[in-house]
């Protein structure tokens, strides 16, 4: 076991972990932040996407110790409890961008990253291309694409721009 320390959703956290502990395991099992999901064993589904130092990362692909000292944001960190939702969360709700919701945390974290990299005026082709690393088994993607385009615009309209 070895100690690992990082900042998660604005709070300093530490844990004693096996060197093989993945970031997603650290978040879910040590910190009980279970909004970050595991949907595959092959780094393909994107259900586990979080932000590490402001960039989208599949948290099943890195060991916790590899990001010691980093600033991590999970889906739980996008909005204050009892506060307004992040505009991208709102856009998924308004546009029915989810069904079972299993992929949704990863979709939203990826969507915010897309906006941060590509801007607030996103066309359908760009969104579909950028979502290649996120799999949804329910929705057929149409409403997810609509939600991301709408959320991107709202983020650009002066509400919170990143998670
Ligand atoms: Fe990380 Fe599927 S659980 S990509
Ligand atoms: Fe069910 Fe995407 S809403 S997997």
PDB file of C-alpha atoms and ligand atoms in Angstrom:
ATOM      1  CA  UNK A   1       0.000   0.000   0.000  1.00  0.00           C
ATOM      2  CA  UNK A   2       1.144   3.541  -0.594  1.00  0.00           C
ATOM      3  CA  UNK A   3      -0.308   6.934   0.189  1.00  0.00           C
ATOM      4  CA  UNK A   4      -1.791   8.978  -2.614  1.00  0.00           C
ATOM      5  CA  UNK A   5      -2.995  12.571  -2.373  1.00  0.00           C
ATOM      6  CA  UNK A   6      -4.914  14.700  -4.838  1.00  0.00           C
ATOM      7  CA  UNK A   7      -7.669  17.289  -4.995  1.00  0.00           C
ATOM      8  CA  UNK A   8     -11.116  15.972  -5.881  1.00  0.00           C
ATOM      9  CA  UNK A   9     -14.004  18.369  -6.469  1.00  0.00           C
ATOM     10  CA  UNK A  10     -12.087  21.100  -4.702  1.00  0.00           C
ATOM     11  CA  UNK A  11     -11.211  19.086  -1.588  1.00  0.00           C
ATOM     12  CA  UNK A  12      -7.817  17.664  -0.655  1.00  0.00           C
ATOM     13  CA  UNK A  13      -8.086  13.883  -0.322  1.00  0.00           C
ATOM     14  CA  UNK A  14      -5.647  11.146   0.621  1.00  0.00           C
ATOM     15  CA  UNK A  15      -5.798   7.375   0.650  1.00  0.00           C
ATOM     16  CA  UNK A  16      -3.670   4.291   1.177  1.00  0.00           C
ATOM     17  CA  UNK A  17      -3.952   2.331  -2.021  1.00  0.00           C
ATOM     18  CA  UNK A  18      -2.483  -0.696  -3.699  1.00  0.00           C
ATOM     19  CA  UNK A  19      -0.292   0.480  -6.606  1.00  0.00           C
ATOM     20  CA  UNK A  20      -2.695  -1.343  -8.969  1.00  0.00           C
ATOM     21  CA  UNK A  21      -5.661   0.797  -7.855  1.00  0.00           C
ATOM     22  CA  UNK A  22      -7.182   2.563 -10.831  1.00  0.00           C
ATOM     23  CA  UNK A  23      -8.369   6.140 -10.527  1.00  0.00           C
ATOM     24  CA  UNK A  24     -11.964   4.995 -11.014  1.00  0.00           C
ATOM     25  CA  UNK A  25     -11.583   2.532  -8.135  1.00  0.00           C
ATOM     26  CA  UNK A  26     -10.089   5.224  -5.937  1.00  0.00           C
ATOM     27  CA  UNK A  27     -13.007   7.536  -6.692  1.00  0.00           C
ATOM     28  CA  UNK A  28     -15.745   4.940  -6.284  1.00  0.00           C
ATOM     29  CA  UNK A  29     -14.403   2.638  -3.581  1.00  0.00           C
ATOM     30  CA  UNK A  30     -12.231   4.895  -1.440  1.00  0.00           C
ATOM     31  CA  UNK A  31     -14.074   8.199  -1.820  1.00  0.00           C
ATOM     32  CA  UNK A  32     -17.565   6.739  -2.471  1.00  0.00           C
ATOM     33  CA  UNK A  33     -18.033   9.031  -5.456  1.00  0.00           C
ATOM     34  CA  UNK A  34     -20.126   6.516  -7.353  1.00  0.00           C
ATOM     35  CA  UNK A  35     -21.366   8.894 -10.043  1.00  0.00           C
ATOM     36  CA  UNK A  36     -18.345   7.861 -12.100  1.00  0.00           C
ATOM     37  CA  UNK A  37     -19.329   4.549 -13.674  1.00  0.00           C
ATOM     38  CA  UNK A  38     -17.546   1.483 -15.040  1.00  0.00           C
ATOM     39  CA  UNK A  39     -19.110   0.176 -18.225  1.00  0.00           C
ATOM     40  CA  UNK A  40     -16.386  -1.963 -19.767  1.00  0.00           C
ATOM     41  CA  UNK A  41     -13.034  -3.574 -19.183  1.00  0.00           C
ATOM     42  CA  UNK A  42     -11.557  -2.346 -22.405  1.00  0.00           C
ATOM     43  CA  UNK A  43     -11.266   1.468 -22.172  1.00  0.00           C
ATOM     44  CA  UNK A  44     -13.973   1.927 -24.776  1.00  0.00           C
ATOM     45  CA  UNK A  45     -17.243   3.021 -23.173  1.00  0.00           C
ATOM     46  CA  UNK A  46     -16.406   6.383 -21.583  1.00  0.00           C
ATOM     47  CA  UNK A  47     -18.737   5.872 -18.604  1.00  0.00           C
ATOM     48  CA  UNK A  48     -15.743   6.590 -16.361  1.00  0.00           C
ATOM     49  CA  UNK A  49     -14.721   9.980 -17.793  1.00  0.00           C
ATOM     50  CA  UNK A  50     -13.620  12.601 -15.260  1.00  0.00           C
ATOM     51  CA  UNK A  51     -11.534  15.737 -15.628  1.00  0.00           C
ATOM     52  CA  UNK A  52      -7.895  15.666 -14.542  1.00  0.00           C
ATOM     53  CA  UNK A  53      -6.345  19.120 -14.477  1.00  0.00           C
ATOM     54  CA  UNK A  54      -9.220  20.319 -16.635  1.00  0.00           C
ATOM     55  CA  UNK A  55      -9.024  17.639 -19.340  1.00  0.00           C
ATOM     56  CA  UNK A  56     -11.248  14.620 -19.931  1.00  0.00           C
ATOM     57  CA  UNK A  57      -9.621  11.334 -18.905  1.00  0.00           C
ATOM     58  CA  UNK A  58     -11.037   7.809 -18.823  1.00  0.00           C
ATOM     59  CA  UNK A  59     -10.462   7.073 -15.160  1.00  0.00           C
ATOM     60  CA  UNK A  60     -10.213   3.332 -15.823  1.00  0.00           C
ATOM     61  CA  UNK A  61      -7.049   3.928 -17.829  1.00  0.00           C
ATOM     62  CA  UNK A  62      -4.829   5.501 -15.173  1.00  0.00           C
ATOM     63  CA  UNK A  63      -3.586   4.348 -11.801  1.00  0.00           C
ATOM     64  CA  UNK A  64      -4.428   6.586  -8.865  1.00  0.00           C
ATOM     65  CA  UNK A  65      -0.752   7.090  -8.069  1.00  0.00           C
ATOM     66  CA  UNK A  66      -0.095   8.352 -11.600  1.00  0.00           C
ATOM     67  CA  UNK A  67      -2.126  11.478 -10.954  1.00  0.00           C
ATOM     68  CA  UNK A  68      -0.947  12.209  -7.431  1.00  0.00           C
ATOM     69  CA  UNK A  69      -1.195  15.955  -6.809  1.00  0.00           C
ATOM     70  CA  UNK A  70      -3.647  16.498  -9.657  1.00  0.00           C
ATOM     71  CA  UNK A  71      -6.922  18.378  -9.605  1.00  0.00           C
ATOM     72  CA  UNK A  72      -9.798  15.990 -10.377  1.00  0.00           C
ATOM     73  CA  UNK A  73     -13.412  16.891 -11.095  1.00  0.00           C
ATOM     74  CA  UNK A  74     -16.124  14.234 -11.147  1.00  0.00           C
ATOM     75  CA  UNK A  75     -19.790  14.556 -12.038  1.00  0.00           C
ATOM     76  CA  UNK A  76     -20.479  15.228  -8.348  1.00  0.00           C
ATOM     77  CA  UNK A  77     -18.285  18.325  -8.527  1.00  0.00           C
ATOM     78  CA  UNK A  78     -20.153  20.114 -11.318  1.00  0.00           C
ATOM     79  CA  UNK A  79     -22.873  21.597  -9.144  1.00  0.00           C
ATOM     80  CA  UNK A  80     -23.242  22.528  -5.485  1.00  0.00           C
ATOM     81  CA  UNK A  81     -25.606  20.234  -3.600  1.00  0.00           C
ATOM     82  CA  UNK A  82     -29.000  21.953  -3.663  1.00  0.00           C
ATOM     83  CA  UNK A  83     -27.575  24.529  -6.089  1.00  0.00           C
ATOM     84  CA  UNK A  84     -28.409  24.926  -9.774  1.00  0.00           C
ATOM     85  CA  UNK A  85     -27.239  22.230 -12.143  1.00  0.00           C
ATOM     86  CA  UNK A  86     -24.291  22.856 -14.441  1.00  0.00           C
ATOM     87  CA  UNK A  87     -25.673  24.116 -17.785  1.00  0.00           C
ATOM     88  CA  UNK A  88     -24.604  20.886 -19.508  1.00  0.00           C
ATOM     89  CA  UNK A  89     -26.506  18.830 -16.920  1.00  0.00           C
ATOM     90  CA  UNK A  90     -29.506  21.080 -17.462  1.00  0.00           C
ATOM     91  CA  UNK A  91     -29.250  20.631 -21.223  1.00  0.00           C
ATOM     92  CA  UNK A  92     -29.278  16.821 -20.905  1.00  0.00           C
ATOM     93  CA  UNK A  93     -32.391  17.058 -18.752  1.00  0.00           C
ATOM     94  CA  UNK A  94     -34.158  19.550 -21.024  1.00  0.00           C
ATOM     95  CA  UNK A  95     -33.371  17.624 -24.217  1.00  0.00           C
ATOM     96  CA  UNK A  96     -34.032  14.136 -22.838  1.00  0.00           C
ATOM     97  CA  UNK A  97     -30.405  13.198 -23.469  1.00  0.00           C
ATOM     98  CA  UNK A  98     -30.613  10.071 -21.350  1.00  0.00           C
ATOM     99  CA  UNK A  99     -32.670   6.997 -20.724  1.00  0.00           C
ATOM    100  CA  UNK A 100     -31.143   4.610 -18.183  1.00  0.00           C
ATOM    101  CA  UNK A 101     -28.535   7.227 -17.286  1.00  0.00           C
ATOM    102  CA  UNK A 102     -25.613   4.822 -17.007  1.00  0.00           C
ATOM    103  CA  UNK A 103     -23.523   6.575 -19.652  1.00  0.00           C
ATOM    104  CA  UNK A 104     -24.660  10.066 -18.637  1.00  0.00           C
ATOM    105  CA  UNK A 105     -21.954  11.146 -16.154  1.00  0.00           C
ATOM    106  CA  UNK A 106     -19.240  10.245 -18.651  1.00  0.00           C
ATOM    107  CA  UNK A 107     -21.179  11.869 -21.496  1.00  0.00           C
ATOM    108  CA  UNK A 108     -21.527  15.111 -19.564  1.00  0.00           C
ATOM    109  CA  UNK A 109     -17.875  15.207 -18.500  1.00  0.00           C
ATOM    110  CA  UNK A 110     -16.837  14.541 -22.103  1.00  0.00           C
ATOM    111  CA  UNK A 111     -19.307  17.128 -23.385  1.00  0.00           C
ATOM    112  CA  UNK A 112     -17.841  19.858 -21.179  1.00  0.00           C
ATOM    113  CA  UNK A 113     -14.369  18.912 -22.367  1.00  0.00           C
ATOM    114  CA  UNK A 114     -15.554  19.167 -25.985  1.00  0.00           C
ATOM    115  CA  UNK A 115     -16.880  22.674 -25.330  1.00  0.00           C
ATOM    116  CA  UNK A 116     -13.629  23.660 -23.624  1.00  0.00           C
ATOM    117  CA  UNK A 117     -11.640  22.494 -26.657  1.00  0.00           C
ATOM    118  CA  UNK A 118     -13.980  23.249 -29.555  1.00  0.00           C
ATOM    119  CA  UNK A 119     -16.009  26.220 -28.389  1.00  0.00           C
ATOM    120  CA  UNK A 120     -19.667  26.953 -27.903  1.00  0.00           C
ATOM    121  CA  UNK A 121     -20.950  26.672 -31.437  1.00  0.00           C
ATOM    122  CA  UNK A 122     -20.820  22.955 -32.123  1.00  0.00           C
ATOM    123  CA  UNK A 123     -22.278  21.312 -35.224  1.00  0.00           C
ATOM    124  CA  UNK A 124     -23.719  17.811 -35.214  1.00  0.00           C
ATOM    125  CA  UNK A 125     -20.818  16.275 -37.110  1.00  0.00           C
ATOM    126  CA  UNK A 126     -18.262  17.639 -34.659  1.00  0.00           C
ATOM    127  CA  UNK A 127     -20.224  16.424 -31.662  1.00  0.00           C
ATOM    128  CA  UNK A 128     -20.714  12.936 -33.124  1.00  0.00           C
ATOM    129  CA  UNK A 129     -17.029  12.689 -34.021  1.00  0.00           C
ATOM    130  CA  UNK A 130     -15.924  13.867 -30.585  1.00  0.00           C
ATOM    131  CA  UNK A 131     -18.242  11.381 -28.870  1.00  0.00           C
ATOM    132  CA  UNK A 132     -16.556   8.363 -30.445  1.00  0.00           C
ATOM    133  CA  UNK A 133     -15.099   7.441 -27.057  1.00  0.00           C
ATOM    134  CA  UNK A 134     -18.470   7.398 -25.293  1.00  0.00           C
ATOM    135  CA  UNK A 135     -20.953   4.579 -25.796  1.00  0.00           C
ATOM    136  CA  UNK A 136     -24.674   4.803 -25.059  1.00  0.00           C
ATOM    137  CA  UNK A 137     -26.735   1.632 -25.314  1.00  0.00           C
ATOM    138  CA  UNK A 138     -30.133   3.321 -24.976  1.00  0.00           C
ATOM    139  CA  UNK A 139     -30.705   6.615 -26.705  1.00  0.00           C
ATOM    140  CA  UNK A 140     -29.524   6.315 -30.299  1.00  0.00           C
ATOM    141  CA  UNK A 141     -27.451   9.446 -29.545  1.00  0.00           C
ATOM    142  CA  UNK A 142     -29.833  11.894 -31.247  1.00  0.00           C
ATOM    143  CA  UNK A 143     -30.934  13.637 -28.064  1.00  0.00           C
ATOM    144  CA  UNK A 144     -27.426  13.487 -26.590  1.00  0.00           C
ATOM    145  CA  UNK A 145     -26.142  15.413 -29.607  1.00  0.00           C
ATOM    146  CA  UNK A 146     -28.969  17.939 -29.248  1.00  0.00           C
ATOM    147  CA  UNK A 147     -28.247  18.296 -25.534  1.00  0.00           C
ATOM    148  CA  UNK A 148     -24.544  18.922 -26.070  1.00  0.00           C
ATOM    149  CA  UNK A 149     -25.189  21.559 -28.742  1.00  0.00           C
ATOM    150  CA  UNK A 150     -27.653  23.310 -26.424  1.00  0.00           C
ATOM    151  CA  UNK A 151     -25.433  22.991 -23.354  1.00  0.00           C
ATOM    152  CA  UNK A 152     -22.481  24.392 -25.286  1.00  0.00           C
ATOM    153  CA  UNK A 153     -24.495  27.465 -26.228  1.00  0.00           C
ATOM    154  CA  UNK A 154     -25.646  28.034 -22.651  1.00  0.00           C
ATOM    155  CA  UNK A 155     -22.088  27.672 -21.372  1.00  0.00           C
ATOM    156  CA  UNK A 156     -21.075  30.325 -23.891  1.00  0.00           C
ATOM    157  CA  UNK A 157     -23.831  32.647 -22.750  1.00  0.00           C
ATOM    158  CA  UNK A 158     -21.974  33.463 -19.576  1.00  0.00           C
ATOM    159  CA  UNK A 159     -22.987  30.733 -17.191  1.00  0.00           C
ATOM    160  CA  UNK A 160     -20.323  28.495 -15.699  1.00  0.00           C
ATOM    161  CA  UNK A 161     -17.886  27.435 -18.437  1.00  0.00           C
ATOM    162  CA  UNK A 162     -16.242  24.364 -17.008  1.00  0.00           C
ATOM    163  CA  UNK A 163     -16.415  21.736 -14.391  1.00  0.00           C
TER     164      UNK A 163
HETATM  165 FE1  LIG B   1     -13.553   3.323 -18.586  1.00  0.00          FE
HETATM  166 FE2  LIG B   1     -15.352   1.885 -19.999  1.00  0.00          FE
HETATM  167  S1  LIG B   1     -15.071   1.953 -17.854  1.00  0.00           S
HETATM  168  S2  LIG B   1     -13.859   3.325 -20.731  1.00  0.00           S
HETATM  169 FE1  LIG B   2     -28.560   4.199 -21.032  1.00  0.00          FE
HETATM  170 FE2  LIG B   2     -26.859   5.861 -22.276  1.00  0.00          FE
HETATM  171  S1  LIG B   2     -28.778   6.341 -21.374  1.00  0.00           S
HETATM  172  S2  LIG B   2     -26.515   3.825 -21.679  1.00  0.00           S
END
